[in-house]
Amino acid sequence: MEDCIFCKIIKGEIPSKTVYEDEDCKAFCDVNPQAPVHVLVVPKKHVQSLAKAADDEKLLGKLMRTCALVAESLGLADGYRVVTNVGENGCQSVLHLHLHVLGGKKLSERMS
Ligand code: AMP
């Protein structure tokens, strides 16, 4: 999608600190980290959000597995959190599906 910032990152038009990439997805460091490790796992296909992924069940599974592999590769053996924000109440700011992988410290027990 033309003016989607994550599509531009995927195409290499905007720089990112890539930690993993394959034919389906890319993982890169969040520019405004909320934990010592904060990586975004993003499908290369433009899907607006989890709510719009009805036709993408296989891709969703791949993204979840990629989160686990990325977490392992970054040494998050003590645990981590995977989050996806959806829509206005979910505070989604980039309208391209992405999973946040947060770790590197004991995270807050509260999620809201
Ligand atoms: P969300 O609020 O769930 O839509 O998350 C969007 C995330 O994208 C935020 O955590 C931002 O810090 C992050 N972000 C925005 N622009 C960039 C960028 N150019 N490179 C890396 N992360 C970004």
Coordinates of N, CA and C and ligand atoms in Angstrom, one line a residue:
M1 N 0.9 -1.2 0.0 CA 0.0 0.0 0.0 C 0.9 1.2 0.0
E2 N 0.6 2.2 -0.8 CA 1.5 3.3 -1.2 C 2.0 4.1 0.0
D3 N 1.0 4.6 0.8 CA 1.5 5.5 1.9 C 1.4 4.8 3.3
C4 N 1.7 3.5 3.3 CA 1.8 2.8 4.6 C 3.2 2.7 5.0
I5 N 3.5 3.2 6.2 CA 4.9 3.3 6.6 C 5.5 1.9 6.7
F6 N 4.8 0.8 7.2 CA 5.4 -0.5 7.3 C 5.6 -1.1 5.9
C7 N 4.7 -0.8 4.9 CA 5.0 -1.3 3.6 C 6.3 -0.7 3.0
K8 N 6.5 0.6 3.4 CA 7.8 1.3 3.0 C 9.0 0.6 3.7
I9 N 8.9 0.3 4.9 CA 9.9 -0.4 5.6 C 10.2 -1.8 5.0
I10 N 9.1 -2.5 4.6 CA 9.3 -3.8 4.0 C 10.0 -3.7 2.7
K11 N 9.7 -2.6 1.9 CA 10.3 -2.4 0.6 C 11.7 -1.8 0.7
G12 N 12.1 -1.4 1.9 CA 13.4 -0.8 2.1 C 13.5 0.6 1.8
E13 N 12.3 1.3 1.6 CA 12.3 2.7 1.3 C 12.5 3.5 2.6
I14 N 12.2 2.9 3.8 CA 12.5 3.6 5.1 C 13.3 2.6 5.8
P15 N 14.4 3.1 6.4 CA 15.4 2.2 7.1 C 14.8 1.6 8.4
S16 N 15.2 0.4 8.7 CA 14.8 -0.2 10.0 C 15.9 -1.1 10.4
K17 N 15.9 -1.4 11.7 CA 16.9 -2.3 12.3 C 16.2 -3.7 12.2
T18 N 16.5 -4.4 11.1 CA 15.9 -5.7 10.9 C 16.5 -6.8 11.7
V19 N 15.7 -7.6 12.4 CA 16.2 -8.7 13.1 C 15.9 -10.1 12.5
Y20 N 14.9 -10.1 11.6 CA 14.5 -11.3 10.9 C 13.7 -11.0 9.7
E21 N 13.9 -11.8 8.6 CA 13.1 -11.6 7.4 C 13.0 -12.9 6.7
D22 N 11.8 -13.2 6.1 CA 11.6 -14.3 5.2 C 10.6 -13.9 4.1
E23 N 10.1 -14.8 3.4 CA 9.2 -14.5 2.2 C 7.9 -13.9 2.7
D24 N 7.5 -14.2 3.9 CA 6.2 -13.8 4.4 C 6.2 -12.6 5.4
C25 N 7.3 -12.4 6.1 CA 7.3 -11.4 7.1 C 8.6 -10.8 7.4
K26 N 8.6 -9.7 8.1 CA 9.8 -9.0 8.5 C 9.7 -8.7 10.0
A27 N 10.8 -8.7 10.7 CA 10.8 -8.3 12.1 C 11.9 -7.2 12.3
F28 N 11.5 -6.1 12.9 CA 12.4 -5.0 13.1 C 12.2 -4.3 14.4
C29 N 13.2 -3.6 14.9 CA 13.1 -3.0 16.2 C 12.1 -1.8 16.2
D30 N 11.3 -1.7 17.2 CA 10.4 -0.6 17.3 C 11.2 0.7 17.5
V31 N 10.9 1.8 16.8 CA 11.6 3.0 16.9 C 11.5 3.7 18.3
N32 N 10.4 3.4 19.0 CA 10.1 4.0 20.3 C 9.9 2.8 21.3
P33 N 11.0 2.2 21.7 CA 10.8 0.9 22.4 C 10.2 1.1 23.8
Q34 N 9.3 0.2 24.2 CA 8.6 0.3 25.5 C 9.1 -0.8 26.4
A35 N 10.2 -1.5 26.0 CA 10.9 -2.5 26.9 C 12.3 -2.6 26.3
P36 N 13.2 -3.2 27.1 CA 14.6 -3.3 26.6 C 14.6 -4.0 25.2
V37 N 13.8 -5.0 25.0 CA 13.6 -5.6 23.7 C 12.2 -5.3 23.2
H38 N 12.1 -4.6 22.1 CA 10.7 -4.3 21.5 C 10.9 -4.4 20.0
V39 N 10.3 -5.5 19.5 CA 10.4 -5.9 18.1 C 9.0 -5.9 17.5
L40 N 8.9 -5.5 16.3 CA 7.6 -5.6 15.6 C 7.7 -6.7 14.5
V41 N 6.8 -7.6 14.5 CA 6.7 -8.7 13.5 C 5.6 -8.4 12.6
V42 N 5.9 -8.2 11.3 CA 5.0 -7.6 10.3 C 4.8 -8.5 9.1
P43 N 3.6 -8.8 8.7 CA 3.5 -9.5 7.4 C 3.8 -8.6 6.2
K44 N 4.4 -9.3 5.2 CA 4.8 -8.5 4.0 C 3.5 -8.1 3.2
K45 N 2.5 -8.9 3.3 CA 1.2 -8.6 2.7 C 0.5 -7.5 3.6
H46 N 0.0 -6.5 2.9 CA -0.7 -5.4 3.6 C -2.0 -5.9 4.1
V47 N -2.2 -6.1 5.4 CA -3.4 -6.4 6.1 C -3.6 -5.4 7.1
Q48 N -4.8 -4.8 7.2 CA -4.9 -3.6 8.1 C -4.8 -3.9 9.5
S49 N -5.3 -5.0 10.0 CA -5.3 -5.3 11.4 C -5.8 -6.8 11.6
L50 N -5.7 -7.3 12.8 CA -6.2 -8.6 13.1 C -7.7 -8.7 12.7
A51 N -8.4 -7.6 12.9 CA -9.9 -7.6 12.6 C -10.1 -7.8 11.1
K52 N -9.1 -7.6 10.3 CA -9.3 -7.6 8.8 C -8.6 -8.9 8.2
A53 N -8.2 -9.8 9.1 CA -7.4 -10.9 8.6 C -8.2 -12.2 8.5
A54 N -9.5 -12.1 8.1 CA -10.3 -13.3 8.0 C -9.8 -14.3 7.0
D55 N -9.1 -13.8 6.0 CA -8.6 -14.7 4.9 C -7.2 -15.1 5.1
D56 N -6.6 -14.8 6.3 CA -5.2 -15.0 6.5 C -4.8 -15.8 7.7
E57 N -5.6 -16.9 7.9 CA -5.3 -17.7 9.1 C -3.9 -18.3 9.1
K58 N -3.5 -18.8 7.9 CA -2.2 -19.4 7.8 C -1.1 -18.4 8.1
L59 N -1.3 -17.2 7.6 CA -0.3 -16.2 7.8 C -0.3 -15.8 9.3
L60 N -1.4 -15.8 9.9 CA -1.4 -15.4 11.4 C -0.6 -16.4 12.2
G61 N -0.8 -17.7 11.8 CA 0.0 -18.7 12.5 C 1.5 -18.5 12.3
K62 N 1.9 -18.2 11.1 CA 3.3 -17.9 10.7 C 3.8 -16.8 11.6
L63 N 3.0 -15.7 11.7 CA 3.4 -14.5 12.4 C 3.7 -14.9 13.9
M64 N 2.8 -15.7 14.5 CA 2.9 -16.1 15.9 C 4.2 -16.9 16.1
R65 N 4.4 -17.9 15.2 CA 5.6 -18.7 15.3 C 6.9 -17.8 15.1
T66 N 6.8 -16.9 14.2 CA 7.9 -16.0 14.0 C 8.2 -15.2 15.3
C67 N 7.2 -14.8 16.0 CA 7.4 -14.1 17.2 C 8.2 -14.9 18.2
A68 N 7.9 -16.2 18.3 CA 8.6 -17.1 19.2 C 10.0 -17.3 18.7
L69 N 10.2 -17.5 17.4 CA 11.6 -17.7 16.9 C 12.4 -16.4 17.1
V70 N 11.8 -15.3 16.9 CA 12.6 -14.0 17.1 C 12.9 -13.8 18.6
A71 N 11.9 -14.1 19.4 CA 12.2 -14.0 20.9 C 13.3 -14.9 21.3
E72 N 13.3 -16.1 20.8 CA 14.4 -17.1 21.1 C 15.7 -16.5 20.6
S73 N 15.7 -16.0 19.4 CA 17.0 -15.6 18.8 C 17.5 -14.3 19.6
L74 N 16.6 -13.6 20.2 CA 17.1 -12.4 20.9 C 17.3 -12.7 22.4
G75 N 17.3 -14.0 22.8 CA 17.6 -14.4 24.1 C 16.6 -14.2 25.2
L76 N 15.3 -14.2 24.8 CA 14.3 -13.9 25.8 C 13.8 -15.2 26.4
A77 N 14.7 -15.9 26.9 CA 14.4 -17.2 27.5 C 13.6 -17.1 28.8
D78 N 13.6 -16.0 29.5 CA 12.8 -15.8 30.7 C 11.4 -15.4 30.4
G79 N 11.1 -15.2 29.1 CA 9.7 -14.9 28.8 C 9.6 -13.5 28.1
Y80 N 8.4 -13.3 27.6 CA 8.1 -12.1 26.8 C 6.6 -12.0 26.6
R81 N 6.2 -10.9 26.0 CA 4.8 -10.6 25.7 C 4.6 -10.4 24.2
V82 N 3.5 -10.9 23.7 CA 3.2 -10.6 22.3 C 1.8 -9.9 22.3
V83 N 1.8 -8.8 21.6 CA 0.6 -7.9 21.6 C 0.3 -7.5 20.2
T84 N -1.0 -7.4 19.9 CA -1.4 -6.7 18.7 C -2.5 -5.7 19.0
N85 N -2.3 -4.5 18.7 CA -3.4 -3.5 18.9 C -4.3 -3.4 17.7
V86 N -5.6 -3.3 18.0 CA -6.6 -3.3 16.9 C -7.5 -2.0 17.1
G87 N -7.5 -1.2 16.1 CA -8.5 -0.1 16.0 C -8.2 1.0 17.0
E88 N -9.2 1.9 17.1 CA -9.1 3.1 17.9 C -9.0 2.8 19.4
N89 N -9.9 2.0 19.9 CA -9.8 1.7 21.3 C -8.6 0.8 21.7
G90 N -8.1 0.1 20.7 CA -6.8 -0.7 21.0 C -5.6 0.2 20.8
C91 N -5.8 1.5 20.4 CA -4.7 2.4 20.2 C -3.7 1.9 19.1
Q92 N -4.3 1.4 18.0 CA -3.5 1.0 16.9 C -3.1 2.3 16.1
S93 N -1.8 2.6 16.0 CA -1.4 3.8 15.3 C -1.0 3.6 13.9
V94 N -0.5 2.4 13.6 CA -0.1 2.1 12.2 C -1.1 1.0 11.7
L95 N -1.7 1.3 10.6 CA -2.8 0.5 10.1 C -2.3 -0.6 9.1
H96 N -1.3 -1.3 9.6 CA -0.7 -2.5 8.9 C -0.5 -3.5 10.1
L97 N -1.1 -4.6 10.0 CA -1.0 -5.6 11.1 C 0.4 -5.8 11.6
H98 N 0.6 -5.8 12.9 CA 1.9 -6.1 13.4 C 1.8 -6.6 14.8
L99 N 2.7 -7.5 15.2 CA 2.7 -8.1 16.5 C 3.9 -7.4 17.3
H100 N 3.7 -6.9 18.4 CA 4.7 -6.4 19.3 C 5.3 -7.5 20.1
V101 N 6.6 -7.7 20.1 CA 7.3 -8.7 21.0 C 8.1 -7.8 22.0
L102 N 7.7 -8.0 23.2 CA 8.2 -7.1 24.3 C 8.9 -8.0 25.3
G103 N 10.1 -7.7 25.7 CA 10.8 -8.5 26.8 C 12.1 -7.8 27.2
G104 N 12.9 -8.6 27.9 CA 14.2 -8.1 28.4 C 14.1 -7.6 29.8
K105 N 12.9 -7.6 30.4 CA 12.7 -7.3 31.8 C 11.4 -7.9 32.3
K106 N 11.1 -7.9 33.6 CA 9.8 -8.4 34.1 C 8.8 -7.3 33.7
L107 N 7.8 -7.7 32.9 CA 6.8 -6.7 32.4 C 5.7 -6.5 33.4
S108 N 5.0 -5.4 33.3 CA 3.9 -5.1 34.2 C 2.8 -6.2 34.1
E109 N 2.3 -6.6 35.3 CA 1.2 -7.6 35.3 C 0.0 -7.0 34.7
R110 N -0.2 -5.7 34.7 CA -1.4 -5.1 34.1 C -1.2 -5.0 32.6
M111 N -2.2 -5.2 31.8 CA -2.0 -5.1 30.3 C -2.8 -3.9 29.8
S112 N -3.5 -3.2 30.6 CA -4.3 -2.1 30.1 C -3.9 -0.8 30.9
Ligands
AMP1 P1 0.7 0.4 17.3 O1 0.5 1.6 18.1 O2 0.3 -0.9 17.9 O3 0.0 0.6 15.9 O4 2.2 0.3 17.0 C1 2.9 1.0 16.1 C2 4.4 0.9 16.5 O5 5.1 1.3 15.4 C3 4.7 1.9 17.6 O6 5.2 1.2 18.7 C4 5.7 2.8 17.0 O7 6.8 3.2 17.9 C5 6.3 1.9 15.8 N1 6.8 2.7 14.7 C6 6.3 3.7 14.0 N2 7.1 4.1 13.0 C7 8.2 3.2 13.1 C8 9.4 3.1 12.3 N3 9.6 3.9 11.2 N4 10.3 2.1 12.6 C9 10.0 1.3 13.7 N5 8.9 1.4 14.4 C10 8.0 2.3 14.1

